[in-house]
Short mmCIF file of C-alpha atoms and ligand atoms in Angstrom, two decimals:
data_model
loop_
_atom_site.label_atom_id
_atom_site.label_comp_id
_atom_site.label_asym_id
_atom_site.label_seq_id
_atom_site.Cartn_x
_atom_site.Cartn_y
_atom_site.Cartn_z
CA MET A 257 7.46 18.25 6.74
CA PRO A 258 7.50 18.88 2.97
CA VAL A 259 6.65 22.37 1.87
CA ALA A 260 3.48 22.25 -0.22
CA VAL A 261 3.86 24.24 -3.41
CA LEU A 262 0.27 24.81 -4.33
CA PRO A 263 -0.88 25.74 -7.78
CA THR A 264 -3.30 28.61 -7.82
CA ASP A 265 -6.71 27.67 -6.47
CA PRO A 266 -9.02 26.89 -9.40
CA SER A 267 -12.55 28.12 -9.04
CA VAL A 268 -13.87 24.74 -7.99
CA PRO A 269 -17.23 24.12 -9.59
CA GLY A 270 -20.28 22.98 -7.75
CA ALA A 271 -23.45 24.25 -6.16
CA PRO A 272 -23.67 24.97 -2.41
CA VAL A 273 -25.20 22.48 0.00
CA THR A 274 -28.53 23.98 1.04
CA ALA A 275 -30.67 23.07 4.07
CA PRO A 276 -33.01 20.83 2.00
CA ILE A 277 -29.96 18.98 0.59
CA LEU A 278 -28.66 18.45 4.12
CA ASP A 279 -32.04 17.02 5.11
CA ALA A 280 -31.93 14.70 2.12
CA LEU A 281 -28.39 13.57 3.01
CA ARG A 282 -29.50 12.93 6.61
CA LYS A 283 -32.35 10.78 5.30
CA ILE A 284 -29.89 8.64 3.35
CA VAL A 285 -27.06 8.17 5.87
CA GLY A 286 -28.72 9.04 9.19
CA ASP A 287 -27.21 11.25 11.91
CA LYS A 288 -24.44 8.70 12.41
CA GLY A 289 -23.28 9.26 8.86
CA LEU A 290 -23.21 13.04 8.85
CA ILE A 291 -20.61 15.37 10.38
CA LEU A 292 -21.50 19.06 10.35
CA ASP A 293 -19.63 20.41 13.36
CA GLU A 294 -16.62 22.49 12.19
CA HIS A 295 -14.30 21.07 14.85
CA ASP A 296 -15.24 17.47 14.02
CA LYS A 297 -14.70 18.12 10.30
CA GLN A 298 -11.13 19.34 10.79
CA PRO A 299 -9.32 15.94 10.65
CA PHE A 300 -11.08 15.22 7.34
CA VAL A 301 -10.37 18.57 5.65
CA THR A 302 -6.73 18.76 6.81
CA GLU A 303 -4.17 16.74 4.88
CA TRP A 304 -1.78 14.36 6.60
CA ARG A 305 1.12 16.80 6.96
CA GLY A 306 -1.13 19.67 7.97
CA ALA A 307 0.21 21.71 5.04
CA LEU A 308 -3.16 21.96 3.25
CA VAL A 309 -6.47 22.78 4.88
CA GLY A 310 -9.68 22.85 2.88
CA GLN A 311 -13.35 22.93 3.68
CA ALA A 312 -16.52 20.94 3.13
CA ALA A 313 -20.14 21.75 3.88
CA ALA A 314 -20.55 18.25 5.35
CA VAL A 315 -18.57 15.08 5.88
CA VAL A 316 -20.83 12.24 4.73
CA ARG A 317 -20.08 8.72 5.91
CA PRO A 318 -22.29 6.14 4.15
CA ALA A 319 -22.53 2.61 5.54
CA ASN A 320 -22.89 0.68 2.27
CA THR A 321 -22.84 0.89 -1.52
CA ALA A 322 -26.57 1.67 -1.77
CA GLU A 323 -26.07 4.73 0.45
CA VAL A 324 -23.02 5.85 -1.55
CA SER A 325 -25.07 5.55 -4.72
CA GLU A 326 -27.98 7.56 -3.28
CA VAL A 327 -25.65 10.29 -1.98
CA VAL A 328 -23.86 10.56 -5.34
CA LYS A 329 -27.15 10.63 -7.25
CA LEU A 330 -28.39 13.45 -5.01
CA CYS A 331 -25.17 15.40 -5.56
CA HIS A 332 -25.23 14.74 -9.30
CA ASP A 333 -28.80 15.93 -9.69
CA ASN A 334 -28.01 19.10 -7.75
CA GLY A 335 -24.53 19.79 -9.17
CA ILE A 336 -22.79 19.34 -5.81
CA ALA A 337 -19.09 18.45 -5.85
CA ILE A 338 -17.79 15.41 -3.92
CA VAL A 339 -14.32 14.72 -2.51
CA PRO A 340 -13.94 10.97 -1.79
CA GLN A 341 -11.68 10.07 1.11
CA GLY A 342 -10.22 6.89 2.63
CA GLY A 343 -7.62 7.09 5.38
CA ASN A 344 -6.50 10.61 4.42
CA THR A 345 -2.82 9.61 4.28
CA GLY A 346 -2.29 10.58 0.63
CA LEU A 347 0.66 12.90 0.21
CA MET A 348 -0.49 14.95 -2.82
CA GLY A 349 -3.62 16.58 -1.39
CA GLY A 350 -6.01 14.46 -3.50
CA ALA A 351 -8.26 13.72 -0.53
CA THR A 352 -8.24 17.30 0.73
CA PRO A 353 -10.98 19.62 -0.51
CA TRP A 354 -9.93 22.95 -1.96
CA PRO A 355 -10.52 25.90 0.40
CA THR A 356 -13.17 27.05 -2.11
CA HIS A 357 -14.98 23.68 -2.13
CA ARG A 358 -18.69 24.15 -1.38
CA GLY A 359 -19.73 20.52 -1.66
CA ILE A 360 -19.31 17.44 0.52
CA LEU A 361 -16.48 15.15 1.57
CA LEU A 362 -17.50 11.49 1.29
CA SER A 363 -15.58 9.27 3.71
CA LEU A 364 -15.54 5.49 3.14
CA GLY A 365 -14.44 4.73 6.71
CA ARG A 366 -17.65 3.03 7.80
CA MET A 367 -17.52 0.55 4.92
CA ASN A 368 -14.90 -1.64 6.53
CA HIS A 369 -16.06 -5.24 6.16
CA VAL A 370 -14.16 -8.17 4.73
CA LEU A 371 -16.91 -9.88 2.75
CA ASN A 372 -15.25 -13.10 1.74
CA VAL A 373 -11.88 -14.86 1.90
CA ASP A 374 -11.25 -17.64 -0.62
CA PRO A 375 -7.91 -19.20 0.36
CA VAL A 376 -8.27 -21.96 -2.24
CA GLY A 377 -8.91 -19.47 -5.03
CA TYR A 378 -6.32 -17.04 -3.57
CA SER A 379 -8.62 -14.03 -3.37
CA MET A 380 -10.59 -11.93 -0.90
CA THR A 381 -13.50 -9.55 -1.37
CA VAL A 382 -13.49 -6.41 0.74
CA GLU A 383 -15.18 -3.05 1.23
CA ALA A 384 -13.26 0.09 0.31
CA GLY A 385 -12.97 1.39 3.87
CA CYS A 386 -10.97 -1.61 5.18
CA ILE A 387 -7.67 -0.52 6.75
CA LEU A 388 -4.74 -1.98 4.81
CA GLU A 389 -3.17 -3.57 7.91
CA THR A 390 -6.45 -5.33 8.72
CA LEU A 391 -6.39 -6.91 5.26
CA GLN A 392 -2.79 -8.08 5.72
CA GLU A 393 -3.81 -9.65 9.06
CA THR A 394 -6.94 -11.21 7.56
CA ALA A 395 -4.92 -12.86 4.79
CA ALA A 396 -2.36 -14.10 7.35
CA ARG A 397 -5.10 -15.74 9.44
CA HIS A 398 -5.90 -17.83 6.36
CA ASP A 399 -2.23 -18.68 5.78
CA ARG A 400 -2.17 -16.25 2.85
CA PHE A 401 -0.29 -13.04 2.11
CA PHE A 402 -1.61 -9.69 0.92
CA PRO A 403 1.59 -7.97 -0.19
CA LEU A 404 0.67 -4.27 -0.32
CA SER A 405 2.78 -2.71 2.41
CA LEU A 406 3.27 1.01 3.20
CA GLY A 407 4.40 3.10 6.15
CA SER A 408 0.81 4.33 6.46
CA GLN A 409 -0.75 0.85 6.54
CA GLY A 410 -2.22 1.31 10.01
CA SER A 411 -4.52 4.07 8.74
CA CYS A 412 -4.75 4.08 4.92
CA MET A 413 -7.73 2.22 3.40
CA ILE A 414 -7.84 -0.14 0.46
CA GLY A 415 -10.13 2.15 -1.56
CA GLY A 416 -7.53 4.92 -1.17
CA ASN A 417 -4.71 2.51 -1.99
CA LEU A 418 -6.38 1.49 -5.23
CA SER A 419 -7.39 5.05 -6.11
CA THR A 420 -3.75 6.14 -5.77
CA ASN A 421 -2.43 2.90 -7.29
CA ALA A 422 -0.15 2.80 -4.24
CA GLY A 423 3.33 1.31 -4.41
CA GLY A 424 5.25 0.53 -1.23
CA VAL A 425 7.95 -1.95 -0.35
CA GLN A 426 6.83 -5.13 -2.13
CA VAL A 427 6.30 -3.77 -5.64
CA LEU A 428 9.40 -5.30 -7.16
CA ARG A 429 7.94 -8.76 -6.58
CA TYR A 430 4.15 -8.32 -6.62
CA GLY A 431 3.60 -5.11 -8.59
CA ASN A 432 1.79 -1.98 -7.44
CA ALA A 433 -1.80 -1.82 -6.18
CA ARG A 434 -3.45 -2.25 -9.59
CA ASN A 435 -1.69 -5.60 -10.01
CA LEU A 436 -3.31 -6.93 -6.85
CA VAL A 437 -6.89 -6.53 -8.07
CA LEU A 438 -9.22 -8.94 -9.85
CA GLY A 439 -12.44 -6.95 -9.73
CA LEU A 440 -14.03 -3.71 -8.53
CA GLU A 441 -17.39 -2.24 -7.67
CA VAL A 442 -17.59 1.50 -8.41
CA VAL A 443 -20.24 4.16 -7.94
CA LEU A 444 -20.09 6.34 -11.05
CA PRO A 445 -20.47 10.15 -10.96
CA ASN A 446 -24.19 9.89 -11.82
CA GLY A 447 -24.81 7.48 -8.94
CA ASP A 448 -25.02 4.32 -11.05
CA VAL A 449 -23.29 1.28 -9.55
CA TRP A 450 -20.89 -0.54 -11.88
CA ASP A 451 -20.64 -4.13 -10.67
CA GLY A 452 -17.28 -5.40 -11.86
CA LEU A 453 -16.76 -7.46 -8.73
CA ARG A 454 -15.47 -10.53 -10.57
CA ALA A 455 -12.79 -12.89 -9.29
CA LEU A 456 -11.50 -13.64 -12.79
CA LYS A 457 -7.85 -13.97 -13.70
CA LYS A 458 -8.78 -13.95 -17.36
CA ASP A 459 -11.44 -11.68 -18.80
CA ASN A 460 -10.86 -10.22 -22.25
CA THR A 461 -14.32 -8.77 -22.76
CA GLY A 462 -13.60 -5.33 -24.17
CA TYR A 463 -12.00 -2.46 -22.30
CA ASP A 464 -10.75 -3.42 -18.84
CA LEU A 465 -12.73 -0.76 -16.98
CA LYS A 466 -11.34 -1.46 -13.53
CA HIS A 467 -7.98 0.00 -14.55
CA LEU A 468 -9.62 3.36 -15.29
CA PHE A 469 -10.55 3.83 -11.66
CA MET A 470 -7.26 2.70 -10.14
CA GLY A 471 -4.89 5.66 -9.95
CA ALA A 472 -7.75 8.06 -10.82
CA GLU A 473 -7.60 9.60 -7.31
CA GLY A 474 -11.37 9.71 -7.00
CA THR A 475 -11.90 11.85 -10.12
CA LEU A 476 -13.87 9.23 -12.10
CA GLY A 477 -15.97 7.48 -9.46
CA ILE A 478 -15.99 6.02 -5.96
CA ILE A 479 -14.53 2.55 -5.43
CA THR A 480 -16.82 0.77 -2.98
CA LYS A 481 -15.61 -2.86 -3.09
CA ALA A 482 -12.72 -4.87 -4.51
CA VAL A 483 -11.75 -8.48 -5.16
CA LEU A 484 -8.08 -8.69 -4.21
CA LYS A 485 -5.48 -11.33 -5.03
CA VAL A 486 -3.62 -13.02 -2.20
CA TRP A 487 -0.47 -15.17 -2.28
CA PRO A 488 1.01 -18.04 -0.23
CA ALA A 489 2.22 -16.81 3.17
CA PRO A 490 6.00 -16.37 3.51
CA LYS A 491 7.51 -19.14 5.67
CA ASP A 492 11.23 -18.45 5.46
CA VAL A 493 12.22 -14.78 5.63
CA CYS A 494 15.64 -13.18 5.91
CA THR A 495 16.08 -9.43 6.47
CA ALA A 496 19.47 -7.72 6.26
CA TRP A 497 20.83 -4.19 6.62
CA LEU A 498 23.76 -3.56 4.29
CA ALA A 499 26.34 -0.77 4.33
CA ILE A 500 27.21 -0.31 0.66
CA ARG A 501 29.78 1.57 -1.40
CA ASP A 502 27.40 3.81 -3.36
CA PRO A 503 24.11 3.79 -5.33
CA GLN A 504 25.78 2.01 -8.27
CA ALA A 505 26.66 -0.82 -5.87
CA ALA A 506 23.01 -0.88 -4.75
CA ILE A 507 21.63 -1.64 -8.20
CA GLU A 508 24.35 -4.19 -8.92
CA ILE A 509 23.68 -5.96 -5.61
CA LEU A 510 19.97 -6.09 -6.40
CA SER A 511 20.62 -7.35 -9.91
CA GLU A 512 22.67 -10.27 -8.57
CA ALA A 513 20.31 -10.93 -5.65
CA TYR A 514 17.53 -12.24 -7.89
CA VAL A 515 19.56 -15.26 -8.98
CA ALA A 516 21.35 -15.79 -5.64
CA SER A 517 18.01 -15.90 -3.79
CA ASP A 518 16.37 -18.25 -6.33
CA ASP A 519 14.09 -15.38 -7.33
CA ASN A 520 13.02 -14.68 -3.76
CA VAL A 521 13.85 -10.97 -3.42
CA GLY A 522 10.88 -9.41 -1.62
CA SER A 523 12.16 -5.89 -0.95
CA CYS A 524 15.18 -3.74 -1.66
CA GLU A 525 15.12 -0.27 -0.12
CA LEU A 526 17.88 2.30 -0.48
CA MET A 527 18.51 4.47 2.61
CA SER A 528 20.95 7.33 3.01
CA ARG A 529 22.83 7.81 6.28
CA ALA A 530 21.17 11.23 6.67
CA CYS A 531 17.77 9.62 6.38
CA THR A 532 18.52 6.91 8.92
CA ASP A 533 19.90 9.47 11.35
CA MET A 534 16.77 11.59 10.99
CA VAL A 535 14.57 8.60 11.91
CA LEU A 536 16.79 7.69 14.87
CA ARG A 537 16.50 11.31 16.09
CA HIS A 538 12.71 11.45 16.01
CA ILE A 539 11.24 7.97 16.33
CA SER A 540 11.62 6.60 19.82
CA GLY A 541 12.64 2.97 20.22
CA THR A 542 14.49 2.74 16.88
CA GLN A 543 18.08 1.51 16.98
CA ASP A 544 20.83 1.91 14.43
CA PRO A 545 21.33 -1.56 12.89
CA LEU A 546 24.81 -0.75 11.61
CA LYS A 547 27.13 2.25 11.46
CA ALA A 548 29.78 2.19 8.76
CA ASP A 549 31.95 4.68 6.97
CA THR A 550 29.51 5.24 4.10
CA ALA A 551 26.56 7.43 3.17
CA TRP A 552 24.51 4.54 1.68
CA TYR A 553 22.63 1.54 3.05
CA LEU A 554 20.25 -1.10 1.72
CA LEU A 555 17.44 -2.90 3.47
CA LEU A 556 17.27 -6.22 1.66
CA GLU A 557 14.66 -8.89 2.35
CA TRP A 558 14.36 -12.34 0.82
CA SER A 559 11.35 -14.51 1.51
CA SER A 560 10.07 -17.86 0.40
CA SER A 561 6.72 -19.53 0.91
CA ARG A 562 8.55 -22.87 1.20
CA PRO A 563 9.25 -23.70 4.86
CA ARG A 564 12.91 -24.28 5.60
CA LEU A 565 13.63 -28.01 5.73
CA ASP A 566 16.13 -29.52 8.17
CA GLY A 567 19.56 -29.72 6.61
CA SER A 568 18.72 -27.62 3.57
CA ALA A 569 20.00 -24.10 2.95
CA GLY A 570 17.31 -21.59 3.82
CA MET A 571 17.12 -17.88 3.05
CA SER A 572 19.65 -16.95 5.80
CA GLU A 573 22.34 -19.31 4.58
CA LYS A 574 21.87 -18.16 1.01
CA MET A 575 21.96 -14.53 2.12
CA GLU A 576 25.18 -15.10 4.12
CA GLN A 577 26.91 -16.59 1.11
CA PHE A 578 25.62 -13.79 -1.09
CA LEU A 579 26.84 -11.07 1.27
CA ALA A 580 30.29 -12.69 1.43
CA ASP A 581 30.43 -12.60 -2.38
CA GLN A 582 29.37 -8.96 -2.46
CA LEU A 583 32.00 -8.05 0.14
CA GLU A 584 34.59 -9.74 -2.03
CA ALA A 585 33.33 -7.81 -5.08
CA GLY A 586 33.82 -4.51 -3.22
CA ARG A 587 30.17 -3.43 -3.39
CA LEU A 588 29.43 -4.25 0.23
CA LEU A 589 31.31 -2.71 3.17
CA ASP A 590 29.53 -4.38 6.07
CA ALA A 591 26.19 -6.04 6.80
CA VAL A 592 24.02 -7.38 9.57
CA ILE A 593 21.39 -10.11 9.18
CA ALA A 594 18.44 -9.88 11.56
CA GLN A 595 18.63 -12.81 13.97
CA THR A 596 15.29 -12.19 15.62
CA GLU A 597 11.85 -10.92 14.68
CA ALA A 598 12.53 -7.84 16.82
CA GLN A 599 15.71 -7.00 14.89
CA SER A 600 13.89 -7.35 11.59
CA ARG A 601 11.02 -5.19 12.86
CA ASN A 602 13.51 -2.50 13.93
CA MET A 603 15.00 -2.40 10.42
CA TRP A 604 11.55 -2.07 8.88
CA ARG A 605 10.46 0.50 11.43
CA ILE A 606 13.38 2.74 10.44
CA ARG A 607 12.42 2.51 6.78
CA GLU A 608 8.71 2.99 7.35
CA SER A 609 9.06 5.91 9.76
CA VAL A 610 10.83 8.23 7.33
CA ALA A 611 7.69 10.27 6.50
CA GLU A 612 6.83 10.59 10.20
CA ALA A 613 10.39 11.66 11.05
CA ALA A 614 10.45 14.19 8.21
CA ARG A 615 7.19 15.66 9.50
CA ALA A 616 8.86 16.17 12.89
CA GLU A 617 12.18 17.44 11.49
CA GLY A 618 10.81 20.64 9.91
CA PRO A 619 10.14 22.12 6.47
CA GLY A 620 11.48 20.23 3.48
CA LEU A 621 10.97 19.33 -0.16
CA SER A 622 10.30 15.85 -1.45
CA TYR A 623 10.13 14.45 -4.99
CA ASP A 624 8.60 11.02 -5.61
CA VAL A 625 10.19 10.21 -8.97
CA SER A 626 11.18 7.23 -11.08
CA VAL A 627 13.66 6.40 -13.83
CA ALA A 628 14.88 3.13 -15.34
CA ILE A 629 16.53 1.24 -12.47
CA SER A 630 20.00 1.30 -13.99
CA ARG A 631 19.86 5.13 -14.16
CA ILE A 632 19.22 5.69 -10.43
CA PRO A 633 22.89 6.55 -9.69
CA GLU A 634 22.93 9.07 -12.55
CA LEU A 635 19.70 10.64 -11.24
CA ILE A 636 21.16 10.96 -7.74
CA ASP A 637 24.38 12.55 -9.06
CA LYS A 638 22.71 15.00 -11.40
CA GLY A 639 19.84 15.80 -9.05
CA LEU A 640 22.01 16.49 -6.00
CA LYS A 641 24.29 18.73 -8.01
CA ALA A 642 21.40 20.71 -9.49
CA VAL A 643 19.62 21.23 -6.16
CA LEU A 644 22.80 22.13 -4.26
CA ASP A 645 23.65 24.64 -6.98
CA ILE A 646 20.37 26.44 -6.19
CA LEU A 647 20.54 26.15 -2.41
CA PRO A 648 23.96 24.92 -1.21
CA THR A 649 22.91 24.58 2.45
CA ILE A 650 19.86 22.39 1.80
CA ARG A 651 20.14 18.97 3.51
CA PRO A 652 19.56 15.97 1.18
CA TYR A 653 18.10 12.78 2.64
CA PRO A 654 17.43 10.57 -0.40
CA LEU A 655 15.88 7.12 -0.09
CA GLY A 656 13.92 4.92 -2.39
CA HIS A 657 12.26 1.75 -3.53
CA ILE A 658 15.21 1.22 -5.86
CA GLY A 659 13.98 -2.11 -7.12
CA ASP A 660 11.21 -0.11 -8.80
CA GLY A 661 13.51 2.68 -10.00
CA ASN A 662 11.63 4.89 -7.52
CA LEU A 663 13.55 7.49 -5.59
CA HIS A 664 12.07 9.64 -2.85
CA PHE A 665 14.42 12.49 -3.60
CA SER A 666 13.99 14.43 -0.41
CA PHE A 667 15.57 17.44 1.21
CA MET A 668 15.25 19.15 4.58
CA GLY A 669 15.52 22.93 4.60
CA PRO A 670 18.83 24.40 5.75
CA LYS A 671 19.14 24.52 9.52
CA GLY A 672 17.29 27.56 10.86
CA MET A 673 15.48 28.34 7.57
CA ASP A 674 11.73 28.82 8.04
CA ARG A 675 8.98 27.43 5.81
CA GLU A 676 8.31 30.74 4.01
CA THR A 677 11.96 31.23 3.04
CA LEU A 678 12.29 27.64 1.81
CA THR A 679 9.12 28.08 -0.24
CA GLN A 680 10.85 30.88 -2.17
CA TYR A 681 13.34 28.32 -3.50
CA SER A 682 10.89 25.52 -4.13
CA ALA A 683 9.70 26.51 -7.62
CA ALA A 684 13.25 26.64 -8.99
CA ILE A 685 14.25 23.40 -7.27
CA THR A 686 11.10 21.59 -8.44
CA ARG A 687 11.63 22.68 -12.04
CA SER A 688 15.26 21.68 -11.95
CA VAL A 689 14.59 18.17 -10.49
CA ASN A 690 11.66 17.53 -12.83
CA ASP A 691 13.60 18.71 -15.90
CA ILE A 692 16.28 16.16 -15.08
CA ILE A 693 13.60 13.49 -14.69
CA ALA A 694 12.05 14.45 -18.04
CA SER A 695 15.46 14.38 -19.75
CA MET A 696 15.91 10.83 -18.43
CA ALA A 697 12.48 9.67 -19.69
CA GLY A 698 11.36 9.24 -16.09
CA SER A 699 8.16 10.01 -14.18
CA ILE A 700 7.50 13.05 -11.95
CA SER A 701 5.18 10.92 -9.80
CA ALA A 702 6.18 7.32 -9.26
CA GLU A 703 3.64 6.26 -6.64
CA HIS A 704 2.01 9.17 -4.79
CA GLY A 705 -0.12 10.51 -7.66
CA ILE A 706 -0.91 14.07 -8.71
CA GLY A 707 -3.68 15.33 -6.39
CA ILE A 708 -3.53 19.08 -5.95
CA GLU A 709 0.20 19.45 -5.62
CA LYS A 710 1.40 18.24 -9.00
CA ILE A 711 -1.39 19.53 -11.26
CA ASP A 712 0.82 22.16 -12.89
CA GLU A 713 3.76 19.80 -13.18
CA LEU A 714 1.62 17.14 -14.91
CA ALA A 715 0.33 19.76 -17.34
CA HIS A 716 3.90 20.88 -18.02
CA TYR A 717 5.48 17.47 -18.60
CA ARG A 718 2.78 15.31 -20.23
CA SER A 719 2.08 15.69 -23.95
CA LYS A 720 -1.03 17.45 -25.27
CA ILE A 721 -2.23 14.14 -26.70
CA GLU A 722 -1.98 12.41 -23.33
CA LEU A 723 -3.68 15.27 -21.47
CA ASP A 724 -6.44 15.48 -24.10
CA VAL A 725 -7.17 11.76 -23.78
CA MET A 726 -7.33 12.09 -19.98
CA ARG A 727 -9.73 15.07 -20.26
CA THR A 728 -11.90 13.18 -22.76
CA ILE A 729 -12.23 10.26 -20.33
CA LYS A 730 -13.00 12.60 -17.42
CA ARG A 731 -15.66 14.50 -19.40
CA ALA A 732 -17.26 11.28 -20.66
CA LEU A 733 -17.66 9.81 -17.18
CA ASP A 734 -18.22 13.01 -15.23
CA PRO A 735 -19.70 15.64 -17.57
CA LYS A 736 -20.81 17.80 -14.64
CA ASN A 737 -17.30 17.68 -13.12
CA ILE A 738 -18.55 16.91 -9.62
CA MET A 739 -16.18 14.04 -8.79
CA ASN A 740 -13.13 15.44 -6.96
CA PRO A 741 -12.93 18.51 -9.23
CA GLY A 742 -9.66 20.40 -9.48
CA LYS A 743 -7.56 17.28 -8.85
CA ILE A 744 -5.10 15.74 -11.36
CA LEU A 745 -6.35 17.89 -14.28
CA ARG A 746 -7.78 21.29 -14.93
CA LEU A 747 -10.62 20.90 -17.43
C1 FAD B 1003 3.85 7.49 6.59
C2 FAD B 1003 3.39 7.36 5.17
C3 FAD B 1003 4.02 6.45 4.34
C4 FAD B 1003 3.57 6.30 3.01
N1 FAD B 1003 4.21 5.39 2.22
C5 FAD B 1003 3.78 5.22 0.95
C6 FAD B 1003 4.42 4.27 0.09
O1 FAD B 1003 5.39 3.61 0.45
N2 FAD B 1003 3.91 4.12 -1.15
C7 FAD B 1003 2.84 4.84 -1.60
O2 FAD B 1003 2.41 4.64 -2.75
N3 FAD B 1003 2.24 5.75 -0.82
C8 FAD B 1003 2.68 5.96 0.43
N4 FAD B 1003 2.06 6.89 1.22
C9 FAD B 1003 0.93 7.68 0.68
C10 FAD B 1003 -0.47 7.12 1.04
O3 FAD B 1003 -0.45 6.37 2.20
C11 FAD B 1003 -1.02 6.30 -0.10
O4 FAD B 1003 -1.24 7.14 -1.20
C12 FAD B 1003 -2.34 5.58 0.23
O5 FAD B 1003 -2.61 4.68 -0.82
C13 FAD B 1003 -3.52 6.52 0.41
O6 FAD B 1003 -4.61 5.79 0.98
P1 FAD B 1003 -5.73 6.54 1.83
O7 FAD B 1003 -6.78 5.57 2.19
O8 FAD B 1003 -5.13 7.29 2.94
O9 FAD B 1003 -6.29 7.52 0.72
P2 FAD B 1003 -6.71 9.07 0.87
O10 FAD B 1003 -5.52 9.89 1.26
O11 FAD B 1003 -7.90 9.19 1.71
O12 FAD B 1003 -7.10 9.39 -0.66
C14 FAD B 1003 -6.13 9.37 -1.67
C15 FAD B 1003 -6.83 9.68 -3.01
O13 FAD B 1003 -7.74 8.64 -3.36
C16 FAD B 1003 -9.09 9.14 -3.41
N5 FAD B 1003 -9.92 8.11 -2.77
C17 FAD B 1003 -9.82 7.60 -1.52
N6 FAD B 1003 -10.69 6.60 -1.35
C18 FAD B 1003 -11.36 6.47 -2.50
C19 FAD B 1003 -12.38 5.60 -2.97
N7 FAD B 1003 -12.88 4.63 -2.19
N8 FAD B 1003 -12.84 5.75 -4.23
C20 FAD B 1003 -12.34 6.72 -5.04
N9 FAD B 1003 -11.38 7.56 -4.66
C21 FAD B 1003 -10.89 7.44 -3.41
C22 FAD B 1003 -9.07 10.47 -2.70
O14 FAD B 1003 -10.04 11.35 -3.23
C23 FAD B 1003 -7.65 10.95 -2.99
O15 FAD B 1003 -7.59 11.56 -4.25
C24 FAD B 1003 2.50 7.08 2.53
C25 FAD B 1003 1.87 8.01 3.38
C26 FAD B 1003 2.31 8.16 4.67
C27 FAD B 1003 1.60 9.14 5.56
#
């Protein structure tokens, strides 16, 4: 479980929730939409890893946009701060109220309806509280594909995915969450409803407002609905687990895979041996796809929406030929192609269970960073050296969405070291990793966002101009600073 290095608690603004305000909230959302019991609030105010625990006077669960709007208007008029929340799987503490929060937590979980699927127009319109996996299944029932795919997909919600501009394992082909959206409906911090729920591929009518709210982590408004893009369903899929020479081989294999697959690379995930072993230790039912004399593996998936025709070379045949070529070139040491759905699922389960396994393994540190793809090997070399110089017994378990230049540069504490002791090293390690990232023109947060955890790091690494523009936007939309205050930026 990563050690949370919290910045100092800002004095979170906002008036307290008084008895008359509670009555007014109850009038809007009913008893069904209000949680006041301390025990029942706990899952909402505790972040996914259990490392941060905040508080909220009430958890408010509106059933529709009109109720969200009324709740926000009430809070705005009374200066009450709001923390929006979807599935509460975010890893930066954005959905967790500060311990000093006196306002409400607004959960979108009851707004979970798919409003429309348009297979001909390749779109679907959904409420923000829909679980990601439900949307993938809905698209599949219409012979369509919704590509956003994360380890947390059984519990994260689309409103949270868009608010974090989530990444995942299909970004290299389809882009991250903001690329999957045609339109949004948003409740603004004063309670007004902005209806941008348009299914338009082209719309050059001034500033593209929807992009302001995606990646804003609930600091500019509450996403209540979205029009999402869908794609043709994959019909011919080949998944392989590759033992490779080193990270340089990984990026060269990926570079050649685009052409060899006829542009059908769906995913390319780098796994270290240490990482795979950790999953095998903690996640029951997972099996090692391949053990070779190397520290590095790739999960490579090619998929085509064109069904395989009799006699023609499908994805598997093309992959086999490709792997033979890579073996010959010395980049590949060994490989296994999934022959059954179960084998493919096992490979994916290993990749997607890393966060769960890390939570079970013990205290650790994790950096979600990105650099230009071709510089990934340099980042791994420099980063490992720097961190091991500070704490030689720390246990690295790097992995990453390398097709996006995104490394989850992760470390478990030395065996036997407790959370408090590891925390004493975390500031130095964080600065050292992030300095390397900055020197390589990379990003200190590739896909998880800023939330609470990276506020100080964002302030340290982004330019004054960039931070000033962000603050200007925040103040313009939320002059009372009631919308998820103390997240991303200090004002
Ligand atoms: C096992 C596991 C694997 C993961 N894998 C990935 C991965 O591969 N890629 C990746 O990018 N992330 C990953 N994550 C992180 C997380 O799942 C994503 O950030 C996800 O998009 C968060 O969705 P959520 O519904 O849980 O949002 P929450 O955690 O509830 O909220 C996240 C942020 O969005 C805000 N928010 C939520 N809903 C709304 C709304 N409707 N309107 C406005 N603001 C809102 C919250 O205030 C908060 O700041 C993983 C997490 C876990 C636990």
